[in-house]
Coordinates of C-alpha atoms and ligand atoms in Angstrom, one line a residue:
M333 CA 11.4 84.8 85.0
H334 CA 14.3 87.2 85.1
S335 CA 15.3 86.2 88.6
K336 CA 16.0 82.7 87.3
A337 CA 19.4 81.5 86.1
V338 CA 20.2 80.0 82.7
V339 CA 23.4 78.0 82.5
V340 CA 25.4 77.3 79.3
I341 CA 27.3 73.9 79.4
S342 CA 29.4 73.4 76.4
R343 CA 33.0 72.7 75.6
W344 CA 32.4 74.3 72.3
Q345 CA 32.1 78.2 72.0
P346 CA 30.3 78.6 75.4
E347 CA 31.2 82.3 75.5
A348 CA 29.5 82.9 72.2
W349 CA 26.2 81.4 73.4
A350 CA 26.4 83.2 76.7
Q351 CA 27.1 86.5 75.0
E352 CA 24.1 86.2 72.7
L353 CA 21.8 85.2 75.5
R354 CA 22.9 88.1 77.7
A355 CA 22.0 90.5 74.8
L356 CA 18.6 88.8 74.3
M357 CA 17.7 88.2 77.9
P358 CA 19.2 91.3 79.7
G359 CA 17.4 90.7 83.1
C360 CA 18.4 87.1 83.2
D361 CA 21.4 85.6 85.1
I362 CA 23.4 83.8 82.4
R363 CA 26.1 81.5 83.9
L364 CA 28.8 79.5 82.2
F365 CA 29.7 76.0 83.4
P366 CA 31.7 75.3 85.5
E367 CA 30.8 78.5 87.4
L368 CA 27.3 77.3 88.5
G369 CA 26.9 79.5 91.5
D370 CA 23.9 78.3 93.6
P371 CA 22.6 75.3 91.7
T372 CA 19.1 75.9 93.1
D373 CA 18.8 79.1 91.0
I374 CA 19.2 77.3 87.7
A375 CA 16.0 76.9 85.8
Y376 CA 17.2 76.2 82.2
A377 CA 20.3 74.7 80.8
L378 CA 21.7 75.0 77.2
V379 CA 24.0 72.0 76.7
W380 CA 26.4 70.3 74.4
R381 CA 27.9 67.1 75.9
P382 CA 27.1 67.9 79.5
P383 CA 29.1 66.0 82.2
A384 CA 27.2 62.8 83.3
G385 CA 25.0 63.4 86.3
L386 CA 25.3 67.2 86.2
L387 CA 21.8 68.0 84.9
R388 CA 20.1 65.7 87.4
S389 CA 22.0 67.5 90.2
L390 CA 20.2 70.8 89.5
P391 CA 17.1 70.6 91.7
N392 CA 15.0 73.4 90.1
L393 CA 15.8 72.7 86.5
R394 CA 12.7 73.2 84.3
A395 CA 14.0 72.3 80.8
V396 CA 17.1 71.5 78.9
F397 CA 18.0 72.8 75.4
S398 CA 20.3 70.8 73.2
L399 CA 22.7 73.1 71.3
G400 CA 22.4 70.7 68.3
A401 CA 19.7 68.9 66.4
G402 CA 20.8 65.6 68.0
V403 CA 20.3 64.7 71.7
D404 CA 22.5 61.5 71.9
H405 CA 25.0 63.7 73.8
I406 CA 22.4 64.0 76.6
F407 CA 21.0 60.5 76.5
C408 CA 24.4 58.9 76.8
D409 CA 24.3 60.1 80.4
P410 CA 23.3 57.0 82.4
A411 CA 21.0 59.3 84.5
P412 CA 19.6 61.8 82.0
P413 CA 17.6 64.7 83.5
D414 CA 13.9 64.1 84.2
V415 CA 12.7 67.4 82.6
P416 CA 11.7 68.2 79.0
I417 CA 14.6 68.1 76.6
V418 CA 14.2 70.4 73.6
R419 CA 16.3 69.8 70.5
M420 CA 17.4 72.3 67.9
V421 CA 15.1 72.7 65.0
D422 CA 15.8 75.9 63.0
P423 CA 15.8 77.2 59.4
D424 CA 19.5 78.1 59.8
M425 CA 20.4 74.5 60.7
S426 CA 18.3 73.1 57.9
M427 CA 19.9 75.6 55.4
R428 CA 23.4 74.4 56.4
M429 CA 22.6 70.7 56.2
R430 CA 20.8 71.2 52.9
E431 CA 24.0 72.9 51.5
H432 CA 26.2 70.0 52.8
V433 CA 24.0 67.2 51.4
V434 CA 23.4 68.9 48.0
L435 CA 27.1 69.6 47.7
H436 CA 28.1 66.0 48.3
V437 CA 25.3 64.5 46.2
L438 CA 26.4 66.7 43.3
L439 CA 30.1 66.0 43.9
H440 CA 29.5 62.3 43.4
H441 CA 26.9 62.6 40.7
R442 CA 29.2 64.9 38.7
Q443 CA 32.1 62.6 39.4
L444 CA 34.4 65.2 40.9
L445 CA 36.7 62.6 42.5
D446 CA 37.4 61.1 39.1
Y447 CA 37.9 64.6 37.6
R448 CA 40.3 65.5 40.4
A449 CA 42.3 62.3 39.7
L450 CA 42.3 63.2 36.0
Q451 CA 43.4 66.7 36.7
R452 CA 46.3 65.5 38.9
A453 CA 47.4 63.3 35.9
S454 CA 47.0 66.4 33.5
R455 CA 44.5 64.3 31.5
W456 CA 41.7 65.9 29.5
H457 CA 39.2 63.2 29.5
E458 CA 35.4 63.3 29.3
L459 CA 33.4 60.9 31.5
L460 CA 29.8 59.8 30.7
Q461 CA 27.4 62.2 32.3
P462 CA 24.2 60.5 33.7
A463 CA 21.1 62.6 34.1
A464 CA 20.0 63.4 37.7
S465 CA 16.7 61.8 36.8
A466 CA 18.6 58.5 36.3
V467 CA 20.1 58.6 39.8
N468 CA 18.2 57.3 42.8
V469 CA 19.0 59.1 46.1
G470 CA 17.8 57.4 49.3
I471 CA 17.7 59.4 52.5
M472 CA 17.8 57.4 55.8
G473 CA 16.0 59.5 58.3
L474 CA 13.2 61.6 56.8
G475 CA 12.9 64.1 59.7
E476 CA 13.4 67.8 59.9
L477 CA 16.7 67.7 58.1
G478 CA 16.2 64.7 55.9
L479 CA 12.9 65.9 54.5
D480 CA 14.3 69.3 53.7
C481 CA 17.2 67.7 51.8
A482 CA 14.8 65.3 50.0
R483 CA 12.7 68.2 48.7
T484 CA 15.7 70.1 47.4
L485 CA 17.3 67.1 45.7
S486 CA 13.9 66.3 44.1
L487 CA 13.8 69.8 42.7
L488 CA 17.3 69.2 41.2
G489 CA 15.8 66.3 39.3
F490 CA 17.0 63.3 41.3
N491 CA 14.6 60.4 42.1
V492 CA 14.4 60.7 45.8
A493 CA 13.1 58.2 48.4
G494 CA 13.3 58.3 52.2
W495 CA 13.3 55.7 54.9
S496 CA 11.9 56.4 58.4
R497 CA 10.2 54.7 61.3
T498 CA 6.8 56.1 60.2
R499 CA 5.5 56.6 56.7
K500 CA 5.5 60.1 55.2
E501 CA 3.1 61.5 52.5
V502 CA 5.3 64.0 50.6
A503 CA 4.6 64.9 46.9
G504 CA 7.4 63.6 44.7
I505 CA 9.2 61.6 47.4
T506 CA 8.8 57.9 47.8
S507 CA 8.4 56.9 51.5
F508 CA 9.6 53.6 52.9
A509 CA 8.9 52.8 56.5
G510 CA 10.2 50.5 59.1
E511 CA 12.5 47.4 59.1
I512 CA 10.1 45.6 56.8
E513 CA 10.7 48.0 53.9
R514 CA 14.4 48.7 54.5
D515 CA 15.7 46.3 51.9
A516 CA 13.4 47.6 49.2
F517 CA 14.6 51.1 50.0
L518 CA 18.3 50.1 49.9
G519 CA 17.8 48.0 46.7
R520 CA 16.8 51.1 44.6
T521 CA 19.4 53.4 46.1
D522 CA 22.5 54.7 44.2
I523 CA 23.4 57.5 46.7
L524 CA 22.6 56.8 50.3
V525 CA 22.4 59.8 52.6
C526 CA 22.2 59.1 56.3
L527 CA 20.5 61.7 58.5
L528 CA 19.3 59.4 61.2
P529 CA 19.6 60.2 64.9
L530 CA 21.9 58.1 67.1
T531 CA 19.7 55.8 69.2
E532 CA 20.0 52.3 70.5
E533 CA 18.1 51.1 67.4
T534 CA 20.3 53.0 64.9
R535 CA 23.8 52.5 66.4
G536 CA 25.9 50.7 63.8
I537 CA 23.2 50.7 61.2
L538 CA 25.5 51.6 58.4
N539 CA 27.2 48.2 58.1
R540 CA 28.1 45.6 55.7
A541 CA 24.6 44.2 55.4
V542 CA 23.3 47.6 54.3
F543 CA 26.1 48.3 51.8
E544 CA 25.6 44.9 50.2
R545 CA 22.0 45.7 49.4
L546 CA 22.6 49.0 47.7
R547 CA 22.1 49.1 43.9
R548 CA 25.4 48.4 42.1
D549 CA 24.4 48.6 38.5
G550 CA 23.2 52.3 38.6
P551 CA 24.5 55.0 36.3
L552 CA 27.3 56.1 38.7
G553 CA 29.1 52.8 38.5
G554 CA 28.4 51.9 42.1
A555 CA 26.8 53.1 45.3
V556 CA 27.8 56.1 47.3
L557 CA 27.5 56.7 51.1
I558 CA 27.0 60.2 52.5
N559 CA 26.9 60.2 56.4
A560 CA 26.1 63.5 58.0
G561 CA 24.2 62.0 61.0
R562 CA 26.6 60.6 63.7
G563 CA 29.8 58.6 63.6
E564 CA 28.4 55.8 65.8
L565 CA 25.8 55.1 63.1
Q566 CA 28.6 53.7 60.9
V567 CA 30.9 50.6 61.2
E568 CA 34.1 52.0 59.7
A569 CA 35.7 48.7 59.0
D570 CA 32.7 47.7 57.0
I571 CA 32.8 51.0 54.9
L572 CA 36.5 50.3 54.1
A573 CA 35.7 46.7 53.2
A574 CA 32.8 47.8 51.0
L575 CA 34.9 50.3 49.2
D576 CA 37.5 47.5 48.5
R577 CA 34.9 45.0 47.4
G578 CA 32.9 47.5 45.2
A579 CA 29.7 47.5 47.3
L580 CA 30.5 51.1 47.7
N581 CA 32.1 53.2 45.0
A582 CA 32.8 56.3 47.2
A583 CA 31.8 58.0 50.4
S584 CA 31.5 61.4 52.0
L585 CA 31.9 61.2 55.7
D586 CA 31.4 64.2 58.0
V587 CA 31.2 62.1 61.3
F588 CA 33.3 59.3 62.7
E589 CA 33.3 56.6 65.4
T590 CA 36.2 58.6 67.0
E591 CA 36.3 62.4 66.7
P592 CA 38.7 64.0 65.9
L593 CA 39.4 61.4 63.3
P594 CA 42.7 59.7 64.4
Q595 CA 45.8 60.5 62.4
D596 CA 46.2 56.8 61.4
S597 CA 42.7 56.4 60.0
P598 CA 42.8 55.1 56.4
F599 CA 40.0 57.5 55.5
W600 CA 42.4 60.5 55.5
R601 CA 44.2 59.2 52.5
H602 CA 41.5 57.1 50.8
P603 CA 41.1 58.2 47.2
R604 CA 37.4 57.5 47.2
V605 CA 36.5 59.1 50.5
V606 CA 35.8 62.8 51.2
V607 CA 36.4 63.7 54.9
T608 CA 35.0 66.7 56.6
P609 CA 35.4 67.4 60.4
H610 CA 31.8 67.2 61.7
V611 CA 30.8 70.5 60.1
A612 CA 27.8 69.5 57.9
A613 CA 25.6 71.9 59.8
V614 CA 27.2 73.8 62.7
S615 CA 25.0 75.3 65.4
D616 CA 25.4 79.1 65.0
A617 CA 24.9 80.9 68.3
L618 CA 23.8 84.1 66.7
A619 CA 21.1 82.3 64.7
L620 CA 19.9 79.8 67.3
T621 CA 19.9 81.7 70.6
R622 CA 16.9 83.8 69.5
A623 CA 14.8 80.6 69.2
I624 CA 15.9 79.4 72.6
A625 CA 15.2 82.8 74.3
D626 CA 11.7 82.9 72.7
Q627 CA 11.0 79.4 73.9
I628 CA 12.0 80.2 77.4
E629 CA 9.9 83.3 77.5
A630 CA 6.8 81.5 76.1
F631 CA 7.3 78.6 78.5
E632 CA 7.4 81.0 81.4
A633 CA 4.2 82.5 80.1
G634 CA 2.6 79.0 80.3
K635 CA 2.9 78.0 76.7
P636 CA 4.1 74.5 75.8
L637 CA 7.7 73.9 74.7
R638 CA 8.2 72.9 71.0
N639 CA 10.5 70.2 69.6
V640 CA 10.6 68.2 72.9
V641 CA 12.2 64.8 72.4
D642 CA 10.7 61.6 73.4
P643 CA 13.0 59.9 76.0
K644 CA 11.6 56.5 75.1
R645 CA 12.5 56.8 71.4
G646 CA 15.7 58.6 72.2
Y647 CA 15.3 61.3 69.6
Ligands
LIG540 N1 26.9 66.4 61.1 C1 26.3 67.5 61.5 O1 26.8 68.6 61.5 C2 24.9 67.4 62.0 C3 24.1 68.6 62.2 C4 22.8 68.5 62.6 C5 22.2 67.2 62.9 N2 23.0 66.1 62.7 C6 22.4 64.8 62.9 O2 21.2 64.7 62.1 C7 20.2 63.9 62.9 C8 18.8 64.1 62.3 O3 18.3 65.4 62.6 P1 16.8 65.8 62.4 O4 16.6 67.1 63.0 O5 16.4 65.6 61.0 O6 16.1 64.7 63.3 P2 14.5 64.2 63.3 O7 13.7 65.4 62.8 O8 14.3 63.7 64.7 O9 14.4 63.1 62.3 C9 14.9 61.8 62.5 C10 14.4 60.9 61.4 O10 15.0 59.6 61.6 C11 14.0 58.6 61.6 N3 14.3 57.5 62.5 C12 14.7 57.5 63.8 N4 14.9 56.3 64.2 C13 14.7 55.4 63.2 C14 14.7 54.0 63.0 N5 15.1 53.2 64.1 N6 14.4 53.5 61.8 C15 14.0 54.3 60.8 N7 14.0 55.7 60.9 C16 14.3 56.2 62.1 C17 12.7 59.3 62.1 O11 11.6 58.6 61.8 P3 10.1 59.2 62.1 O12 9.9 60.4 61.2 O13 9.2 58.1 61.7 O14 10.1 59.5 63.5 C18 12.9 60.7 61.4 O15 12.4 60.6 60.1 C19 20.4 64.4 64.3 O16 20.0 63.5 65.2 C20 21.9 64.6 64.4 O17 22.5 63.4 64.9 C21 24.3 66.2 62.3

């Protein structure tokens, strides 16, 4: 295996990934895009937003590793590679996403936006404090990350339900599945957390029809949206309209239709919106390269790859 080359294709910290891989796979030829060398040498690619067509042009490629949990940045290529695509599933990634989701659920549950406004007005004023057990959190996408967040929020005392393509059997978490149960899921939800992958089926799913169905008479005085999935899942004009009309009371958005978020976006200054720059769960090279190096070694020894995505489903 050590005669084979591994290429890192990323516009985002490529050196850090290459450096870690060189330390973990000392006999391996680690190359950094665009310095591909002889493309026939390349057996593995670690990628984030690879240029369209590039992976297909590597004739001896054996597998592709996504540097993130999502693979939409690979499948947006009109000719994606015809080899197994492995996505990132790792305790470090789950830990970071869990922190982000719990932080924002608690921020809205404990009415931090209202307290910040009161602080700016130098007003000492106590708001009603609903119990977590009176608040229904609904997680769209009950996969690796969504399920982990669901379990943690349930431990904190929230009523947690999840919505996914297929039903889950998880103690303490109500599972809704498929289109047919989506409205029932939305109708009981006070805080909607989106951790769906971006696919042709989910693009634009966070839209007016969804916001209109969320519970409005819950203890927080209106529904809240937390999107930490992908920006293209949301219709931003519909979020702004829902905030105006009261279908949404507040939102925490980590991802956007256009990133970086344009300077003239109303989200920057909206008093009911918390903006973060796509940092809910960053992929940490130090933590994640070990898992990739181990997978390559096992695959070379004839073992199957784990966390391979289904190209038909797109996630
Ligand atoms: N903002 C950030 O920093 C950041 C960081 C990491 C990840 N992410 C995003 O988080 C996403 C989720 O990651 P993950 O590891 O949890 O993915 P995952 O394990 O593949 O889980 C995806 C979940 O979504 C459900 N789903 C997919 N398509 C659906 C549909 N059409 N209708 C209903 N449910 C559907 C799946 O249902 P089944 O269980 O039935 O298959 C599954 O429960 C990633 O794709 C990525 O875009 C964002």
